[in-house]
Amino acid sequence: MIDFYTWPTPNGWKVAIALEEMGLPYAVHPVDIGTGAQKAPDYLAVNPNGRIPAIVDPEGPDGAPIAVWESGAILQYLARKTGRFGGSTERMRIGVDCWLHWQMGGVGPMAGQAHHFLKYAPDPIPYAQDRYVAETARLYGVLDRQLAGRAFVAGEEYTIADMAIWPWASLWEGQRHDLDATPHMARWLEEVGERPAVRAGRALLAERRRDPTSKPNEHLHPSRR
Ligand SMILES: N[C@@H](CCC(=O)N[C@@H](CS)C(=O)NCC(=O)O)C(=O)O
């Protein structure tokens, strides 16, 4: 049983989706980031960076427990552990790595800043809002071109790269993205969003989510809701 430390946010959803997709048993430990629980000493012993998500696998590679943090590292760890969703060929695995790192270094931080300046900053700063909305839209343009003619981000296989990107991309509306401009991304959002494991991961602790207007089908184009 893997111990899963999380909160219902995009970075937490990535790991929830992966655990569900891989059929790994897990125990959920809610870490309420609204109250600062992620900075408590007992949690810092698991994740020294003081953020969610993190896991502790009692059966690490040498049989001893191991803590894994940073959502991308967790996805890679779980893919290696199970031999699933990491790419079936070396060529596919390299593509998975490219898109996973693209998410970790690009979409996550940029969309995160867009959320911050659009929804949470105490005073509106138009320059910051425009900068992060535009950069997020640019990244979604890259994603859209990649998905034109491919079922999934790294090719014809659904992988941890899709699991990493989908949670952030699913919140496109709150990032003021024009989904009509990226139809391939819209198609992929819908198809991935229909997977039972994605629905289950997305629903984990949903009742605790900070934004009460957040809906399970918010990834869809409004005409499809
Ligand atoms: N790069 C980290 C980012 C983790 C992260 O920023 N988590 C947010 C929630 S989505 C968090 O814990 N925020 C609380 C804080 O910043 O104190 C990862 O992918 O795991």
PDB file of C-alpha atoms and ligand atoms in Angstrom:
ATOM      1  CA  MET A   1       0.000   0.000   0.000  1.00  0.00           C
ATOM      2  CA  ILE A   2       1.578   3.273  -1.144  1.00  0.00           C
ATOM      3  CA  ASP A   3       1.114   6.287   1.125  1.00  0.00           C
ATOM      4  CA  PHE A   4      -0.065   9.186  -1.041  1.00  0.00           C
ATOM      5  CA  TYR A   5       0.213  12.740   0.323  1.00  0.00           C
ATOM      6  CA  THR A   6      -1.900  15.075  -1.733  1.00  0.00           C
ATOM      7  CA  TRP A   7      -4.485  17.792  -2.152  1.00  0.00           C
ATOM      8  CA  PRO A   8      -6.983  18.263  -5.012  1.00  0.00           C
ATOM      9  CA  THR A   9      -4.837  20.420  -7.295  1.00  0.00           C
ATOM     10  CA  PRO A  10      -3.361  19.695 -10.753  1.00  0.00           C
ATOM     11  CA  ASN A  11      -0.051  18.391  -9.395  1.00  0.00           C
ATOM     12  CA  GLY A  12      -1.907  16.115  -7.004  1.00  0.00           C
ATOM     13  CA  TRP A  13      -4.253  14.891  -9.763  1.00  0.00           C
ATOM     14  CA  LYS A  14      -1.287  13.737 -11.864  1.00  0.00           C
ATOM     15  CA  VAL A  15      -0.277  11.167  -9.259  1.00  0.00           C
ATOM     16  CA  ALA A  16      -3.860  10.234  -8.354  1.00  0.00           C
ATOM     17  CA  ILE A  17      -4.489   9.482 -12.037  1.00  0.00           C
ATOM     18  CA  ALA A  18      -1.272   7.445 -12.325  1.00  0.00           C
ATOM     19  CA  LEU A  19      -2.049   5.362  -9.218  1.00  0.00           C
ATOM     20  CA  GLU A  20      -5.526   4.679 -10.574  1.00  0.00           C
ATOM     21  CA  GLU A  21      -4.292   3.866 -14.091  1.00  0.00           C
ATOM     22  CA  MET A  22      -1.682   1.468 -12.719  1.00  0.00           C
ATOM     23  CA  GLY A  23      -4.088  -0.189 -10.291  1.00  0.00           C
ATOM     24  CA  LEU A  24      -1.741   0.371  -7.354  1.00  0.00           C
ATOM     25  CA  PRO A  25      -3.328   0.278  -3.899  1.00  0.00           C
ATOM     26  CA  TYR A  26      -2.802   3.516  -1.994  1.00  0.00           C
ATOM     27  CA  ALA A  27      -3.748   5.240   1.237  1.00  0.00           C
ATOM     28  CA  VAL A  28      -4.617   8.927   0.872  1.00  0.00           C
ATOM     29  CA  HIS A  29      -3.207  11.426   3.345  1.00  0.00           C
ATOM     30  CA  PRO A  30      -4.779  14.852   2.716  1.00  0.00           C
ATOM     31  CA  VAL A  31      -2.272  17.701   3.134  1.00  0.00           C
ATOM     32  CA  ASP A  32      -4.347  20.876   3.404  1.00  0.00           C
ATOM     33  CA  ILE A  33      -2.165  23.432   1.629  1.00  0.00           C
ATOM     34  CA  GLY A  34      -4.625  26.151   2.629  1.00  0.00           C
ATOM     35  CA  THR A  35      -3.640  25.722   6.269  1.00  0.00           C
ATOM     36  CA  GLY A  36       0.102  25.279   5.701  1.00  0.00           C
ATOM     37  CA  ALA A  37       0.146  21.537   6.469  1.00  0.00           C
ATOM     38  CA  GLN A  38       2.723  21.128   3.678  1.00  0.00           C
ATOM     39  CA  LYS A  39       5.259  23.022   5.841  1.00  0.00           C
ATOM     40  CA  ALA A  40       4.761  20.895   8.972  1.00  0.00           C
ATOM     41  CA  PRO A  41       7.932  19.090  10.125  1.00  0.00           C
ATOM     42  CA  ASP A  42       6.450  15.599   9.734  1.00  0.00           C
ATOM     43  CA  TYR A  43       5.534  16.334   6.128  1.00  0.00           C
ATOM     44  CA  LEU A  44       8.896  17.990   5.393  1.00  0.00           C
ATOM     45  CA  ALA A  45      10.477  14.689   6.411  1.00  0.00           C
ATOM     46  CA  VAL A  46       8.659  13.189   3.392  1.00  0.00           C
ATOM     47  CA  ASN A  47       9.042  16.114   0.972  1.00  0.00           C
ATOM     48  CA  PRO A  48      11.763  18.609   1.962  1.00  0.00           C
ATOM     49  CA  ASN A  49      10.324  21.070  -0.586  1.00  0.00           C
ATOM     50  CA  GLY A  50       7.090  21.419   1.415  1.00  0.00           C
ATOM     51  CA  ARG A  51       4.654  20.960  -1.442  1.00  0.00           C
ATOM     52  CA  ILE A  52       2.256  18.279  -2.605  1.00  0.00           C
ATOM     53  CA  PRO A  53       2.317  15.631  -4.005  1.00  0.00           C
ATOM     54  CA  ALA A  54       4.582  13.025  -2.437  1.00  0.00           C
ATOM     55  CA  ILE A  55       4.443   9.282  -1.962  1.00  0.00           C
ATOM     56  CA  VAL A  56       6.087   6.790   0.356  1.00  0.00           C
ATOM     57  CA  ASP A  57       6.404   3.333  -1.140  1.00  0.00           C
ATOM     58  CA  PRO A  58       6.979   0.771   1.625  1.00  0.00           C
ATOM     59  CA  GLU A  59       8.503  -1.522  -1.008  1.00  0.00           C
ATOM     60  CA  GLY A  60      11.233   0.611  -2.558  1.00  0.00           C
ATOM     61  CA  PRO A  61      13.712  -0.707  -5.124  1.00  0.00           C
ATOM     62  CA  ASP A  62      15.831  -2.429  -2.466  1.00  0.00           C
ATOM     63  CA  GLY A  63      12.813  -3.604  -0.494  1.00  0.00           C
ATOM     64  CA  ALA A  64      13.083  -0.736   1.985  1.00  0.00           C
ATOM     65  CA  PRO A  65      10.612   2.210   2.139  1.00  0.00           C
ATOM     66  CA  ILE A  66      11.347   5.153  -0.141  1.00  0.00           C
ATOM     67  CA  ALA A  67       9.890   8.682  -0.302  1.00  0.00           C
ATOM     68  CA  VAL A  68       9.425  10.182  -3.761  1.00  0.00           C
ATOM     69  CA  TRP A  69       8.426  13.806  -4.389  1.00  0.00           C
ATOM     70  CA  GLU A  70       8.129  16.174  -7.378  1.00  0.00           C
ATOM     71  CA  SER A  71       5.200  14.981  -9.459  1.00  0.00           C
ATOM     72  CA  GLY A  72       7.309  14.227 -12.547  1.00  0.00           C
ATOM     73  CA  ALA A  73       9.714  12.074 -10.536  1.00  0.00           C
ATOM     74  CA  ILE A  74       6.770  10.240  -8.952  1.00  0.00           C
ATOM     75  CA  LEU A  75       5.262   9.497 -12.374  1.00  0.00           C
ATOM     76  CA  GLN A  76       8.590   8.198 -13.659  1.00  0.00           C
ATOM     77  CA  TYR A  77       9.103   6.107 -10.520  1.00  0.00           C
ATOM     78  CA  LEU A  78       5.656   4.525 -10.770  1.00  0.00           C
ATOM     79  CA  ALA A  79       6.084   3.867 -14.501  1.00  0.00           C
ATOM     80  CA  ARG A  80       9.414   2.101 -13.840  1.00  0.00           C
ATOM     81  CA  LYS A  81       8.004   0.197 -10.882  1.00  0.00           C
ATOM     82  CA  THR A  82       5.040  -1.151 -12.852  1.00  0.00           C
ATOM     83  CA  GLY A  83       6.602  -1.245 -16.313  1.00  0.00           C
ATOM     84  CA  ARG A  84       3.534   0.615 -17.606  1.00  0.00           C
ATOM     85  CA  PHE A  85       2.823   3.979 -19.253  1.00  0.00           C
ATOM     86  CA  GLY A  86       6.471   4.966 -19.589  1.00  0.00           C
ATOM     87  CA  GLY A  87       6.661   4.087 -23.290  1.00  0.00           C
ATOM     88  CA  SER A  88       7.097   0.641 -24.834  1.00  0.00           C
ATOM     89  CA  THR A  89      10.163   1.439 -26.962  1.00  0.00           C
ATOM     90  CA  GLU A  90      13.270   3.532 -26.346  1.00  0.00           C
ATOM     91  CA  ARG A  91      12.090   5.988 -29.009  1.00  0.00           C
ATOM     92  CA  MET A  92       8.750   6.304 -27.247  1.00  0.00           C
ATOM     93  CA  ARG A  93      10.422   6.665 -23.832  1.00  0.00           C
ATOM     94  CA  ILE A  94      12.538   9.553 -25.116  1.00  0.00           C
ATOM     95  CA  GLY A  95       9.403  11.290 -26.391  1.00  0.00           C
ATOM     96  CA  VAL A  96       7.710  10.704 -23.040  1.00  0.00           C
ATOM     97  CA  ASP A  97      10.684  12.295 -21.261  1.00  0.00           C
ATOM     98  CA  CYS A  98      10.620  15.329 -23.587  1.00  0.00           C
ATOM     99  CA  TRP A  99       6.933  15.999 -23.023  1.00  0.00           C
ATOM    100  CA  LEU A 100       7.061  15.226 -19.318  1.00  0.00           C
ATOM    101  CA  HIS A 101       9.894  17.707 -18.805  1.00  0.00           C
ATOM    102  CA  TRP A 102       8.125  20.212 -21.080  1.00  0.00           C
ATOM    103  CA  GLN A 103       5.162  20.000 -18.715  1.00  0.00           C
ATOM    104  CA  MET A 104       7.260  20.255 -15.558  1.00  0.00           C
ATOM    105  CA  GLY A 105       9.315  23.208 -16.763  1.00  0.00           C
ATOM    106  CA  GLY A 106       6.695  24.947 -18.890  1.00  0.00           C
ATOM    107  CA  VAL A 107       2.980  24.293 -18.585  1.00  0.00           C
ATOM    108  CA  GLY A 108       2.978  23.732 -14.814  1.00  0.00           C
ATOM    109  CA  PRO A 109       4.858  26.883 -13.828  1.00  0.00           C
ATOM    110  CA  MET A 110       3.302  29.132 -16.486  1.00  0.00           C
ATOM    111  CA  ALA A 111      -0.290  28.011 -15.974  1.00  0.00           C
ATOM    112  CA  GLY A 112       0.301  28.133 -12.220  1.00  0.00           C
ATOM    113  CA  GLN A 113       1.373  31.773 -12.476  1.00  0.00           C
ATOM    114  CA  ALA A 114      -1.624  32.498 -14.717  1.00  0.00           C
ATOM    115  CA  HIS A 115      -3.924  31.100 -12.028  1.00  0.00           C
ATOM    116  CA  HIS A 116      -2.140  33.123  -9.378  1.00  0.00           C
ATOM    117  CA  PHE A 117      -2.308  36.467 -11.137  1.00  0.00           C
ATOM    118  CA  LEU A 118      -5.835  35.948 -12.505  1.00  0.00           C
ATOM    119  CA  LYS A 119      -7.458  34.522  -9.388  1.00  0.00           C
ATOM    120  CA  TYR A 120      -5.408  34.911  -6.227  1.00  0.00           C
ATOM    121  CA  ALA A 121      -3.191  38.014  -6.417  1.00  0.00           C
ATOM    122  CA  PRO A 122      -4.570  40.653  -4.016  1.00  0.00           C
ATOM    123  CA  ASP A 123      -4.206  43.415  -6.642  1.00  0.00           C
ATOM    124  CA  PRO A 124      -4.615  42.891 -10.400  1.00  0.00           C
ATOM    125  CA  ILE A 125      -1.326  43.330 -12.281  1.00  0.00           C
ATOM    126  CA  PRO A 126      -2.238  43.442 -15.996  1.00  0.00           C
ATOM    127  CA  TYR A 127       1.358  42.952 -17.177  1.00  0.00           C
ATOM    128  CA  ALA A 128       1.738  39.732 -15.170  1.00  0.00           C
ATOM    129  CA  GLN A 129      -1.710  38.495 -16.175  1.00  0.00           C
ATOM    130  CA  ASP A 130      -1.020  39.087 -19.865  1.00  0.00           C
ATOM    131  CA  ARG A 131       2.446  37.564 -19.707  1.00  0.00           C
ATOM    132  CA  TYR A 132       1.365  34.259 -18.156  1.00  0.00           C
ATOM    133  CA  VAL A 133      -1.871  33.964 -20.144  1.00  0.00           C
ATOM    134  CA  ALA A 134       0.102  34.498 -23.368  1.00  0.00           C
ATOM    135  CA  GLU A 135       2.862  32.049 -22.462  1.00  0.00           C
ATOM    136  CA  THR A 136       0.333  29.400 -21.426  1.00  0.00           C
ATOM    137  CA  ALA A 137      -1.494  29.899 -24.727  1.00  0.00           C
ATOM    138  CA  ARG A 138       1.791  29.587 -26.620  1.00  0.00           C
ATOM    139  CA  LEU A 139       2.495  26.275 -24.880  1.00  0.00           C
ATOM    140  CA  TYR A 140      -1.008  25.027 -25.694  1.00  0.00           C
ATOM    141  CA  GLY A 141      -0.298  25.917 -29.320  1.00  0.00           C
ATOM    142  CA  VAL A 142       2.765  23.654 -29.165  1.00  0.00           C
ATOM    143  CA  LEU A 143       0.634  20.905 -27.620  1.00  0.00           C
ATOM    144  CA  ASP A 144      -2.060  21.343 -30.267  1.00  0.00           C
ATOM    145  CA  ARG A 145       0.409  20.972 -33.132  1.00  0.00           C
ATOM    146  CA  GLN A 146       1.841  17.842 -31.503  1.00  0.00           C
ATOM    147  CA  LEU A 147      -1.624  16.319 -31.102  1.00  0.00           C
ATOM    148  CA  ALA A 148      -2.617  16.955 -34.726  1.00  0.00           C
ATOM    149  CA  GLY A 149      -2.267  13.473 -36.220  1.00  0.00           C
ATOM    150  CA  ARG A 150      -1.384  11.709 -32.939  1.00  0.00           C
ATOM    151  CA  ALA A 151      -3.737  10.112 -30.452  1.00  0.00           C
ATOM    152  CA  PHE A 152      -1.619  11.081 -27.461  1.00  0.00           C
ATOM    153  CA  VAL A 153       1.180  13.458 -26.601  1.00  0.00           C
ATOM    154  CA  ALA A 154       4.095  11.104 -27.217  1.00  0.00           C
ATOM    155  CA  GLY A 155       2.468   9.147 -30.046  1.00  0.00           C
ATOM    156  CA  GLU A 156      -0.115   6.388 -30.214  1.00  0.00           C
ATOM    157  CA  GLU A 157       0.428   5.235 -26.617  1.00  0.00           C
ATOM    158  CA  TYR A 158      -1.207   6.875 -23.618  1.00  0.00           C
ATOM    159  CA  THR A 159       1.641   7.593 -21.176  1.00  0.00           C
ATOM    160  CA  ILE A 160       2.672   9.444 -18.048  1.00  0.00           C
ATOM    161  CA  ALA A 161       3.265  12.491 -20.270  1.00  0.00           C
ATOM    162  CA  ASP A 162      -0.491  12.693 -20.895  1.00  0.00           C
ATOM    163  CA  MET A 163      -1.103  12.155 -17.169  1.00  0.00           C
ATOM    164  CA  ALA A 164       1.200  15.085 -16.383  1.00  0.00           C
ATOM    165  CA  ILE A 165      -0.216  17.532 -18.917  1.00  0.00           C
ATOM    166  CA  TRP A 166      -3.939  16.783 -18.732  1.00  0.00           C
ATOM    167  CA  PRO A 167      -4.581  18.085 -15.181  1.00  0.00           C
ATOM    168  CA  TRP A 168      -3.146  21.522 -15.937  1.00  0.00           C
ATOM    169  CA  ALA A 169      -4.622  21.719 -19.437  1.00  0.00           C
ATOM    170  CA  SER A 170      -8.042  20.708 -18.069  1.00  0.00           C
ATOM    171  CA  LEU A 171      -8.190  24.072 -16.287  1.00  0.00           C
ATOM    172  CA  TRP A 172      -7.782  25.985 -19.579  1.00  0.00           C
ATOM    173  CA  GLU A 173     -10.827  28.174 -18.944  1.00  0.00           C
ATOM    174  CA  GLY A 174      -9.430  29.614 -15.708  1.00  0.00           C
ATOM    175  CA  GLN A 175      -6.200  30.320 -17.615  1.00  0.00           C
ATOM    176  CA  ARG A 176      -8.267  32.337 -20.155  1.00  0.00           C
ATOM    177  CA  HIS A 177      -7.226  30.057 -22.965  1.00  0.00           C
ATOM    178  CA  ASP A 178      -9.260  30.117 -26.187  1.00  0.00           C
ATOM    179  CA  LEU A 179      -9.969  26.393 -26.667  1.00  0.00           C
ATOM    180  CA  ASP A 180     -11.415  27.049 -30.139  1.00  0.00           C
ATOM    181  CA  ALA A 181      -7.881  27.971 -31.223  1.00  0.00           C
ATOM    182  CA  THR A 182      -6.555  24.507 -30.242  1.00  0.00           C
ATOM    183  CA  PRO A 183      -9.057  21.889 -31.535  1.00  0.00           C
ATOM    184  CA  HIS A 184      -6.658  18.944 -31.282  1.00  0.00           C
ATOM    185  CA  MET A 185      -6.010  19.788 -27.641  1.00  0.00           C
ATOM    186  CA  ALA A 186      -9.811  19.998 -27.121  1.00  0.00           C
ATOM    187  CA  ARG A 187     -10.283  16.518 -28.643  1.00  0.00           C
ATOM    188  CA  TRP A 188      -7.490  15.077 -26.471  1.00  0.00           C
ATOM    189  CA  LEU A 189      -8.833  16.762 -23.315  1.00  0.00           C
ATOM    190  CA  GLU A 190     -12.162  15.086 -23.914  1.00  0.00           C
ATOM    191  CA  GLU A 191     -10.803  11.628 -24.772  1.00  0.00           C
ATOM    192  CA  VAL A 192      -8.355  11.489 -21.880  1.00  0.00           C
ATOM    193  CA  GLY A 193     -10.966  12.965 -19.537  1.00  0.00           C
ATOM    194  CA  GLU A 194     -13.302  10.048 -20.306  1.00  0.00           C
ATOM    195  CA  ARG A 195     -10.865   7.453 -18.959  1.00  0.00           C
ATOM    196  CA  PRO A 196     -12.243   5.949 -15.722  1.00  0.00           C
ATOM    197  CA  ALA A 197      -8.876   6.359 -13.973  1.00  0.00           C
ATOM    198  CA  VAL A 198      -8.715  10.024 -14.944  1.00  0.00           C
ATOM    199  CA  ARG A 199     -12.225  10.580 -13.626  1.00  0.00           C
ATOM    200  CA  ALA A 200     -11.338   8.773 -10.379  1.00  0.00           C
ATOM    201  CA  GLY A 201      -8.075  10.653  -9.927  1.00  0.00           C
ATOM    202  CA  ARG A 202      -9.749  13.970 -10.656  1.00  0.00           C
ATOM    203  CA  ALA A 203     -12.503  13.198  -8.130  1.00  0.00           C
ATOM    204  CA  LEU A 204     -10.130  12.380  -5.263  1.00  0.00           C
ATOM    205  CA  LEU A 205     -10.792  14.815  -2.372  1.00  0.00           C
ATOM    206  CA  ALA A 206     -12.816  16.973  -4.813  1.00  0.00           C
ATOM    207  CA  GLU A 207     -15.054  18.151  -2.000  1.00  0.00           C
ATOM    208  CA  ARG A 208     -12.019  19.818  -0.382  1.00  0.00           C
ATOM    209  CA  ARG A 209     -11.128  21.894  -3.459  1.00  0.00           C
ATOM    210  CA  ARG A 210     -10.536  25.584  -2.846  1.00  0.00           C
ATOM    211  CA  ASP A 211     -12.530  26.787  -5.836  1.00  0.00           C
ATOM    212  CA  PRO A 212     -16.138  25.669  -5.264  1.00  0.00           C
ATOM    213  CA  THR A 213     -17.006  26.510  -8.896  1.00  0.00           C
ATOM    214  CA  SER A 214     -14.598  23.828 -10.100  1.00  0.00           C
ATOM    215  CA  LYS A 215     -16.527  21.119 -11.982  1.00  0.00           C
ATOM    216  CA  PRO A 216     -15.452  17.598 -13.022  1.00  0.00           C
ATOM    217  CA  ASN A 217     -16.314  18.362 -16.663  1.00  0.00           C
ATOM    218  CA  GLU A 218     -14.636  21.753 -16.820  1.00  0.00           C
ATOM    219  CA  HIS A 219     -12.032  20.370 -19.238  1.00  0.00           C
ATOM    220  CA  LEU A 220     -14.688  20.183 -21.948  1.00  0.00           C
ATOM    221  CA  HIS A 221     -15.558  22.895 -24.421  1.00  0.00           C
ATOM    222  CA  PRO A 222     -18.698  24.641 -23.064  1.00  0.00           C
ATOM    223  CA  SER A 223     -20.696  23.289 -26.022  1.00  0.00           C
ATOM    224  CA  ARG A 224     -19.941  19.720 -24.824  1.00  0.00           C
ATOM    225  CA  ARG A 225     -20.836  20.097 -21.136  1.00  0.00           C
TER     226      ARG A 225
HETATM  227  N1  LIG B   1       7.113  20.995  -9.050  1.00  0.00           N
HETATM  228  C1  LIG B   1       6.265  20.527  -7.985  1.00  0.00           C
HETATM  229  C2  LIG B   1       5.206  21.567  -7.716  1.00  0.00           C
HETATM  230  C3  LIG B   1       4.343  21.180  -6.560  1.00  0.00           C
HETATM  231  C4  LIG B   1       3.393  22.305  -6.176  1.00  0.00           C
HETATM  232  O1  LIG B   1       3.598  23.484  -6.510  1.00  0.00           O
HETATM  233  N2  LIG B   1       2.327  21.936  -5.450  1.00  0.00           N
HETATM  234  C5  LIG B   1       1.407  22.931  -4.995  1.00  0.00           C
HETATM  235  C6  LIG B   1      -0.016  22.467  -5.225  1.00  0.00           C
HETATM  236  S1  LIG B   1      -0.379  22.249  -6.961  1.00  0.00           S
HETATM  237  C7  LIG B   1       1.613  23.160  -3.514  1.00  0.00           C
HETATM  238  O2  LIG B   1       1.911  22.252  -2.775  1.00  0.00           O
HETATM  239  N3  LIG B   1       1.447  24.413  -3.064  1.00  0.00           N
HETATM  240  C8  LIG B   1       1.577  24.759  -1.700  1.00  0.00           C
HETATM  241  C9  LIG B   1       2.695  25.760  -1.446  1.00  0.00           C
HETATM  242  O3  LIG B   1       3.182  26.347  -2.420  1.00  0.00           O
HETATM  243  O4  LIG B   1       3.033  25.963  -0.286  1.00  0.00           O
HETATM  244  C10 LIG B   1       5.624  19.189  -8.404  1.00  0.00           C
HETATM  245  O5  LIG B   1       5.324  19.049  -9.591  1.00  0.00           O
HETATM  246  O6  LIG B   1       5.455  18.307  -7.555  1.00  0.00           O
END
